[in-house]
Each structure stands twice: as C-alpha cells, then as structure tokens.
CSV table of C-alpha atoms in Angstrom, one decimal:
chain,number,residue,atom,x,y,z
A,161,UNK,CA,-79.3,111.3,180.2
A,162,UNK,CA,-77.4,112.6,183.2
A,163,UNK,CA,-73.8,111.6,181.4
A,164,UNK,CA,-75.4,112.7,178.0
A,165,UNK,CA,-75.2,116.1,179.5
A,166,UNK,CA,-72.1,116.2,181.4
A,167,UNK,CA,-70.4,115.4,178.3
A,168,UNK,CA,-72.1,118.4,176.9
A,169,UNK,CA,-70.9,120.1,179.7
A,170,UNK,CA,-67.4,119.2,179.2
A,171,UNK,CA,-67.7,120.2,175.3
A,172,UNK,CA,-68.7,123.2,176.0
A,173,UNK,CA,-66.2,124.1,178.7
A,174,UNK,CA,-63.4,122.4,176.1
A,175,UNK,CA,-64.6,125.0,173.3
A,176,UNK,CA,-63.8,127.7,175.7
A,177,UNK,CA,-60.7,127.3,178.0
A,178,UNK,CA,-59.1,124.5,175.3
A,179,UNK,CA,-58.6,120.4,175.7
A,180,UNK,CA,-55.3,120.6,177.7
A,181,UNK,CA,-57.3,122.9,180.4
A,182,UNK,CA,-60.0,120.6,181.2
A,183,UNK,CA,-59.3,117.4,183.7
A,184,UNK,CA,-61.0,114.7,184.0
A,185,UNK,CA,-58.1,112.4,185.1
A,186,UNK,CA,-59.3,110.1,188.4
A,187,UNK,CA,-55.9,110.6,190.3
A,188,UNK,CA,-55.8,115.0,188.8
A,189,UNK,CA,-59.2,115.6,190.2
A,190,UNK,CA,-58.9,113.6,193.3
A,191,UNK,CA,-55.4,115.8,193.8
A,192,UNK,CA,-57.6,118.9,193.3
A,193,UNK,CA,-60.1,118.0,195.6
A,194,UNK,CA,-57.6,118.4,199.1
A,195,UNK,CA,-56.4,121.0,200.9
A,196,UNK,CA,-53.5,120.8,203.4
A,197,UNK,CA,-55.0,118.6,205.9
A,198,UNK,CA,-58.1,116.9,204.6
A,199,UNK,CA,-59.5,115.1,201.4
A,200,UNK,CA,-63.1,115.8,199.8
A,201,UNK,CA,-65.2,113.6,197.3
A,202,UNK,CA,-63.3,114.3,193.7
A,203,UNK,CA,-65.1,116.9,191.8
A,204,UNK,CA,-65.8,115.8,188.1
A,205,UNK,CA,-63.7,118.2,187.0
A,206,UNK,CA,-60.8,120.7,187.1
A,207,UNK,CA,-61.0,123.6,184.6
A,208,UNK,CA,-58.1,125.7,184.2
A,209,UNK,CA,-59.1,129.2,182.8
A,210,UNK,CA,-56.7,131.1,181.1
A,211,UNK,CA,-58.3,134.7,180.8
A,212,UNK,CA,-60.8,136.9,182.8
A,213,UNK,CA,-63.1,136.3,180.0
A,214,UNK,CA,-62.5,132.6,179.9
A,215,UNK,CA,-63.5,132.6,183.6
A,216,UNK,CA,-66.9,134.3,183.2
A,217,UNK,CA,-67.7,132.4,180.2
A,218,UNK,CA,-67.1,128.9,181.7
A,219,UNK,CA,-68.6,130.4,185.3
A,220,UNK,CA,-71.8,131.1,182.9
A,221,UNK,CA,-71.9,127.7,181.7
A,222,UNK,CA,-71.0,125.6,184.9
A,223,UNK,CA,-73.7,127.3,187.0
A,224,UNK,CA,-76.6,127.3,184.2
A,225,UNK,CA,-75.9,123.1,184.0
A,226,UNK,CA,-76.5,123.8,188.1
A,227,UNK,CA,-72.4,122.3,189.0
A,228,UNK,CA,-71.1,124.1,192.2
A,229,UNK,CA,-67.7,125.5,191.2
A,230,UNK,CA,-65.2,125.6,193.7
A,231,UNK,CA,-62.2,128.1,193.5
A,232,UNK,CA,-58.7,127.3,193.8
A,233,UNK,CA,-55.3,129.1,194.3
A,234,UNK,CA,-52.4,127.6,195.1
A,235,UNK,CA,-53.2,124.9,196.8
A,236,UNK,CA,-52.0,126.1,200.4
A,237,UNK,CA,-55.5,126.1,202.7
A,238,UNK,CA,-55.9,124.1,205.4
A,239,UNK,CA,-59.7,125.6,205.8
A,240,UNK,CA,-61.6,123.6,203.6
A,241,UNK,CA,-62.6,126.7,201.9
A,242,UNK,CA,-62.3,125.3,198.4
A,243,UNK,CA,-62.6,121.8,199.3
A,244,UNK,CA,-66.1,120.6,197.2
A,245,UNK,CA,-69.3,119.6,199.2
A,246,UNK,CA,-71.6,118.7,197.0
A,247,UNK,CA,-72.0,117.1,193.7
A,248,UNK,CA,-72.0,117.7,190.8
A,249,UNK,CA,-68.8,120.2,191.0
A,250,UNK,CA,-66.0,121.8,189.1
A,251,UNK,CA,-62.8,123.1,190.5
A,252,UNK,CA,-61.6,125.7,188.7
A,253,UNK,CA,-57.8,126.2,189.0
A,254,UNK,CA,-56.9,130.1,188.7
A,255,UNK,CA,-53.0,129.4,188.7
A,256,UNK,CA,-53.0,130.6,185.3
A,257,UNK,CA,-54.3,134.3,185.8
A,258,UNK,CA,-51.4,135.3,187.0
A,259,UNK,CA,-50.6,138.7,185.3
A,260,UNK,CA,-49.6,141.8,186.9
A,261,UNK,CA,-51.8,143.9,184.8
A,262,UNK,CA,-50.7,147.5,186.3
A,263,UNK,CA,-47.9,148.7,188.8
A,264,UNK,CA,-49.1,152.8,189.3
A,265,UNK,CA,-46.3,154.5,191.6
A,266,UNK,CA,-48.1,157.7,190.7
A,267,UNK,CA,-51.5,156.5,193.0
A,268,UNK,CA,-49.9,154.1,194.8
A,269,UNK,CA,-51.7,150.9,193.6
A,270,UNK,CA,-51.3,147.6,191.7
A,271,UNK,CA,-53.5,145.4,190.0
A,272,UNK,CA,-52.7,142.1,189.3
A,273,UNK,CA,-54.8,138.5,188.4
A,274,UNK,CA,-56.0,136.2,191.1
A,275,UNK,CA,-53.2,133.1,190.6
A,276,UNK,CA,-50.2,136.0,190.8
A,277,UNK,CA,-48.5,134.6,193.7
A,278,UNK,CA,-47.4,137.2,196.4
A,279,UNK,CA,-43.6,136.3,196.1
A,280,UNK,CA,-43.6,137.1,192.0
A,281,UNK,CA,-45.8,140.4,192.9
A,282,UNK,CA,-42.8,141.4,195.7
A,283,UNK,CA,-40.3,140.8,193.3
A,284,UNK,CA,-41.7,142.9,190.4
A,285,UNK,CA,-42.7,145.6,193.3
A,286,UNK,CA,-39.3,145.7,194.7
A,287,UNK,CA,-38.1,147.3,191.1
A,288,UNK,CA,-40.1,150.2,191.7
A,289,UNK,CA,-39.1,150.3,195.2
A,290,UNK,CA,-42.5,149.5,196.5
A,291,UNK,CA,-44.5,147.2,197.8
A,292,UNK,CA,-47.9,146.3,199.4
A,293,UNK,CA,-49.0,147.3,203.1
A,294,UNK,CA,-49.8,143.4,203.8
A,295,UNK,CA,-47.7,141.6,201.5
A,296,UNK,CA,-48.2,137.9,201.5
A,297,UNK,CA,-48.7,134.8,204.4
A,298,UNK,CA,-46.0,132.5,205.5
A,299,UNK,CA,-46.6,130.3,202.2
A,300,UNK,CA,-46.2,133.1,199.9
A,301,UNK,CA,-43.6,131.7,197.8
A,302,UNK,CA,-46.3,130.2,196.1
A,303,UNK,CA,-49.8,131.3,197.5
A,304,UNK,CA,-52.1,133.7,195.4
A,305,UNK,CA,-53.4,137.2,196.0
A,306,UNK,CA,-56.7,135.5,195.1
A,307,UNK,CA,-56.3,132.7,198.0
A,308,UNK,CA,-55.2,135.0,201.1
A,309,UNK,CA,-58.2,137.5,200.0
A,310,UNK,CA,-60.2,135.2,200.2
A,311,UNK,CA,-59.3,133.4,203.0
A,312,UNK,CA,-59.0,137.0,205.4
A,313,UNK,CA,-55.1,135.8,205.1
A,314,UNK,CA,-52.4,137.3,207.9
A,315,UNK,CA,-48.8,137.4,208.0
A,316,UNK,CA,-46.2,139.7,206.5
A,317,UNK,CA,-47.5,143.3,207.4
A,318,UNK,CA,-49.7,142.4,209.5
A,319,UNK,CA,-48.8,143.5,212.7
A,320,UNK,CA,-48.7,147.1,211.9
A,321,UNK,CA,-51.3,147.2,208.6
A,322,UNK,CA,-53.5,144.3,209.4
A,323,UNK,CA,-55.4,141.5,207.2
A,324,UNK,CA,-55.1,140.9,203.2
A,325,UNK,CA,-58.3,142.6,203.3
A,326,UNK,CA,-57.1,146.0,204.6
A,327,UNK,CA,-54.7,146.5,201.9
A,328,UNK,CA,-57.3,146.0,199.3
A,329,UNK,CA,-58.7,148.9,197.0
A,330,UNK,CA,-61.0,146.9,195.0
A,331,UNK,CA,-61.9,143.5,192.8
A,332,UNK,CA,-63.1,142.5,189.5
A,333,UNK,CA,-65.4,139.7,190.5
A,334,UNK,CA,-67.1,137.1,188.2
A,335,UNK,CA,-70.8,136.4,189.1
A,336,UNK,CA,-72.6,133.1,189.4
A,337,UNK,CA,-74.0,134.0,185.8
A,338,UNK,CA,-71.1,134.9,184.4
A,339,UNK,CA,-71.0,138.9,184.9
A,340,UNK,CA,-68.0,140.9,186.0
A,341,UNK,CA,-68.7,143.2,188.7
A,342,UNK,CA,-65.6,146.0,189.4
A,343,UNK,CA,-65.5,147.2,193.3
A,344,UNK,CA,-64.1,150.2,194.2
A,345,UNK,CA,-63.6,153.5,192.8
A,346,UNK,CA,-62.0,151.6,189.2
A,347,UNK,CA,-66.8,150.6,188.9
A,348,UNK,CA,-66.6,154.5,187.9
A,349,UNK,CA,-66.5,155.6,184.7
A,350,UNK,CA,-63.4,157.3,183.8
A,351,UNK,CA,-61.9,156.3,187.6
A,352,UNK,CA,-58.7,154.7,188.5
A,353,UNK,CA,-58.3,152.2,190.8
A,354,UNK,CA,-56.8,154.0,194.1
A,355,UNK,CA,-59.9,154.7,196.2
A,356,UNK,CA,-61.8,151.9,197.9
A,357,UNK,CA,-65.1,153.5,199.5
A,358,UNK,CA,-66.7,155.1,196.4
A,359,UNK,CA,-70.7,154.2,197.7
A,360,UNK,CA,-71.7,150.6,199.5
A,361,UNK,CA,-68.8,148.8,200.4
A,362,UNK,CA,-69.0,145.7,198.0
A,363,UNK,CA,-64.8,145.6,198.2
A,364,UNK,CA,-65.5,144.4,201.8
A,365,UNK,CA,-68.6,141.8,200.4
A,366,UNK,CA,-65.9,140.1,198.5
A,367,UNK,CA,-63.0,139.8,201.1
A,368,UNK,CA,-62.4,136.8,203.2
A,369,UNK,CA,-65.3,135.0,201.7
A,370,UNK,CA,-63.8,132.1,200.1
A,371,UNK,CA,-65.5,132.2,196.9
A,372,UNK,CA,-68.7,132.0,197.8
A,373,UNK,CA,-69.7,135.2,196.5
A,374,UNK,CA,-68.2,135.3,193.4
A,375,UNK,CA,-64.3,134.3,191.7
A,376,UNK,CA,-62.0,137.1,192.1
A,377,UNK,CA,-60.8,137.6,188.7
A,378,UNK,CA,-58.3,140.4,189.7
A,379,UNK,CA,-57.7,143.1,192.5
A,380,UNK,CA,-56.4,146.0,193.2
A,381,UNK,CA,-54.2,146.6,196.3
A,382,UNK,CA,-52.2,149.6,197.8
A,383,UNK,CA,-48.6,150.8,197.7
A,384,UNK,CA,-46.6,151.8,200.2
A,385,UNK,CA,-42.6,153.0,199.6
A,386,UNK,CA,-40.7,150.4,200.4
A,387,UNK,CA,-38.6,150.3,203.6
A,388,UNK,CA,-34.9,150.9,202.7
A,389,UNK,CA,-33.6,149.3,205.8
A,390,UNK,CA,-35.1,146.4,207.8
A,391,UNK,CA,-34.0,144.6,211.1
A,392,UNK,CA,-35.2,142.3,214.1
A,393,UNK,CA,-35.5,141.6,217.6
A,394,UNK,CA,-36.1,138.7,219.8
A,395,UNK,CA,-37.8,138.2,223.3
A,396,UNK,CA,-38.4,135.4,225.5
A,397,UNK,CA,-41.6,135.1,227.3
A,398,UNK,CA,-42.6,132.4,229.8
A,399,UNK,CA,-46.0,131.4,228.5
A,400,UNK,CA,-48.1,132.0,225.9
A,401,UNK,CA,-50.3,134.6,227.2
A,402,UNK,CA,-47.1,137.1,227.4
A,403,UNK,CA,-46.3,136.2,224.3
A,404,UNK,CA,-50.1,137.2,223.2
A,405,UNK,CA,-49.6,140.6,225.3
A,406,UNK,CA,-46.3,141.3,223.8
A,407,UNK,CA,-47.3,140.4,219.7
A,408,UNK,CA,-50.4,143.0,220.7
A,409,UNK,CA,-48.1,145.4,222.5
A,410,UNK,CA,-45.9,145.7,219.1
A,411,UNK,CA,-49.2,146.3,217.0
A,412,UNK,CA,-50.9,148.8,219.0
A,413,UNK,CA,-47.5,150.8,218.6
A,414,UNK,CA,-47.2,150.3,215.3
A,415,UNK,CA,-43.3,149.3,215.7
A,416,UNK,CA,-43.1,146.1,213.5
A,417,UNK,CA,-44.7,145.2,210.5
A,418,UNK,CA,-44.2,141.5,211.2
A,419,UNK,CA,-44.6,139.5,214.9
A,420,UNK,CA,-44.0,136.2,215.2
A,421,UNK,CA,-44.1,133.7,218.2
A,422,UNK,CA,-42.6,130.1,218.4
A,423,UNK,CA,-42.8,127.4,221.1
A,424,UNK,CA,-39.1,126.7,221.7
A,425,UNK,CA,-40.7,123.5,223.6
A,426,UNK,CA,-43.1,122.6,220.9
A,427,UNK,CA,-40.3,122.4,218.5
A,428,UNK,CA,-37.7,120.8,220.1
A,429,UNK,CA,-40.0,118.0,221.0
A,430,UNK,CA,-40.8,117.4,217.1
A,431,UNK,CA,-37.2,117.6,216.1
A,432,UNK,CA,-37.4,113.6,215.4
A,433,UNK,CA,-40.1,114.6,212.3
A,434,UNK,CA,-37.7,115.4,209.5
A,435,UNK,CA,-40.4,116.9,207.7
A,436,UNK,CA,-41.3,119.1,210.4
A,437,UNK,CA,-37.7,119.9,211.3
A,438,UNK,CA,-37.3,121.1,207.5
A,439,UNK,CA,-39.9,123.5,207.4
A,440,UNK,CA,-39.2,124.8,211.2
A,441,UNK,CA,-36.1,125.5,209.0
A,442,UNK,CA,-37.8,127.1,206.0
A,443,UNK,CA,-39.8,129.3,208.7
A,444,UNK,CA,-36.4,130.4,209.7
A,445,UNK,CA,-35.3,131.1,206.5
A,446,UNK,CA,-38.5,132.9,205.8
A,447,UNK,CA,-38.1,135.0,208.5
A,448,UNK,CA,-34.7,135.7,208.3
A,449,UNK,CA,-34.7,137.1,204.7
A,450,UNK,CA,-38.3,139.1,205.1
C-alpha cells in the first residue's frame, strides 16, 4: 500500500512540474542528498519546479501525502541545512527559478527568483550601474539568493552592510500547504516592493531559517549605486585575535565593504593538496577582481 501511494505521489508531482523534472534515479538522488562535507540517507525524490506556481502546487501535494521537503539551491552548504533527516522526503531543486523578475532604479530594489545565482544578478545589475548592499558569498559564481538567505550568508558587503538578511526588503514564500505569503511592504495592496517594515516583521521570520518555515519562491533586495572606483589594502597581523580586532576595526568605520583574513601559515602548509592550492587560487582570483 505504502509503494501504491508513493507512485501516486510521483504521478501527481509528474502532472505538475513534467517527467523530465522528477528524479528518481539511485545515484541523482543520492547526489542530491549531500552538501559540501557530509552525505544524508537519499531522499525518494528530487523535484525540479519550474514556476512559482509549480512550487506551491507540488509543496501542496508533498506535504498533504505527509513527505518532508527539503530545499535546495546550488548545492554549496556545508551546514546540513538542506541535508534530509527523515523519511519519506523530497528534495526540491529550485535551480530553475532563476528569473530576474524586476530591476527598479527608480526605488532602488530588485526582485528576482530563488535559484538566480548572485554572479548572474551582479551582472545584470552592473548594466544599470547598481548593485545590492550584500551582494553574494565567496561561492557566488554559482550560489543562489535563495541559499545565502537562508542560510544568514556573509561575504561580499558585508563588512560595511552586514548579512544577506540586511539587504532584504521582502519574500514571496510558499507555505507547508501550498499558499504564497508576500513579506514586506509588496503584502499591500497597490504597494511596491521597497519598504521592509510595513506591520510584524515576517521578512525577518523568513531569513536565515533554512527552509524550515517555508520555500522562498522569490525576494526582494535593495539597491545601492554602484561604486565607480574600487581598491585594496593589505595588513599583516601576528595572530589571529589582531586580525579579529582589525576585520572589526574596518566595520565599525564603515571603510570597506569587504574584509578578509588568511593564515599565511595555514596555507603554505596545505600547498602539497592540489585541490586546495587551486582554490586558495580561485580565492585570490575572487578577491582580486571583486
């Protein structure tokens, strides 16, 4: 009886996201069910949704059949956050909600699906000469808006505007039973998008909590102009507790958006892992270009 109606389950989710989105492949769902450092018990299945309303629908249907859903960007955690814990589960793979919906220079905001990644939002940003006050972690070539915000994310920006969370004006979040619920100052009617604090906080309910409360269909995030010149400087400090003082130095003064400390020791010692050594050199990259 139990298979009778997982198949059902599967049907179902087929009718509405489409065959090609719904994997039930040993080695696809075992690959879906790891984050960076660790490996879960394969979910039994990964369901790709294609559209906001594809999300709620299949959301609706996965939780009234009483499967756990578990979130997933990119790819790029190394928290466990969307690793599954129980059974039966479904990951659902976001990737494809990846549309900048609105770019407003006007109010200063964007909207954009949870699977954009934060390099293909900069990009499209950069033609407007804008950008985002926090505006993507170290893996942001190909991590989503909807994995940092969920994850309380910092990097890029972050010494001088703070976490993912901070730049964020509000959500369109789909429910356990399927309902959309807009955050923000966008949940009035006839309201854009650029105010966060229109009543109770629910923008802030939603941040840095990994899915749990609901799958971040879109969001809404601020603009700032662009900077039209950008530079660097570099210190060296004898432990890491003047390297702690100095990183919060810088923030408190508001004089870089980005602050970065490396173990010159630490990496020379692991200069025999090639893998390491390459993205030590990616890092450099990274920060050389941002």
């Amino acid at each position: 009886m139990a298979n009778d109606s997982h198949e059902a389950l599967l049907a179902g989710l087929t009718a509405i996201v489409g065959a090609a989105h719904v994997i039930t492949d040993a080695d696809q769902r075992a690959y879906y069910s790891q984050d960076y450092f660790r490996k879960a018990d394969p979910v039994s299945a990964v369901v790709r949704p294609q559209s906001t309303d594809q999300l709620a629908r299949a959301t609706a249907l996965a939780t009234s059949a009483g499967y756990a859903i578990y979130p997933r960007g990119a790819g790029y955690s190394y928290t466990d956050a969307y690793l599954p814990t129980r059974t039966p589960g479904l990951t659902f793979d976001l990737a494809s909600l990846n549309r900048i919906v609105t770019i407003n220079t006007e109010d200063m905001y964007v909207t954009a699906e949870a699977g954009c990644t934060w390099h293909d939002l900069d990009v499209a940003l950069a033609a407007h000469g804008v950008r985002t006050p926090f505006w993507g972690p170290l893996s942001g070539r190909s991590a989503t808006l909807g994995g940092a915000l969920s994850q309380g994310a910092i990097s890029l920006g972050s010494s001088k505007y703070g976490t993912s969370a901070d730049s964020v004006l509000g959500f369109e979040v789909v429910a356990a039973d399927g309902t959309i619920v807009t955050t923000g100052s966008a949940a009035q009617k006839g309201a854009n998008a650029f105010f966060r604090h229109y009543g109770p906080d629910l923008t802030g309910l939603f941040c840095n909590d990994a899915g749990a409360l609901g799958l971040k269909a879109t969001m809404t995030l601020r603009l700032i102009a662009r900077p039209r010149y950008v530079g660097g400087v570099s210190f060296a400090f004898l432990d890491f507790e003047h390297v702690a003082q100095g990183i919060a130095a810088a923030a408190r003064l508001g004089v870089a958006t980005e602050s970065l400390g490396m173990s010159l020791g630490a990496l020379l010692s692991a200069t025999s892992s090639t893998t390491l050594a390459q993205d030590v050199k990616t890092l450099i990259n990274i920060v050389r270009t941002s």
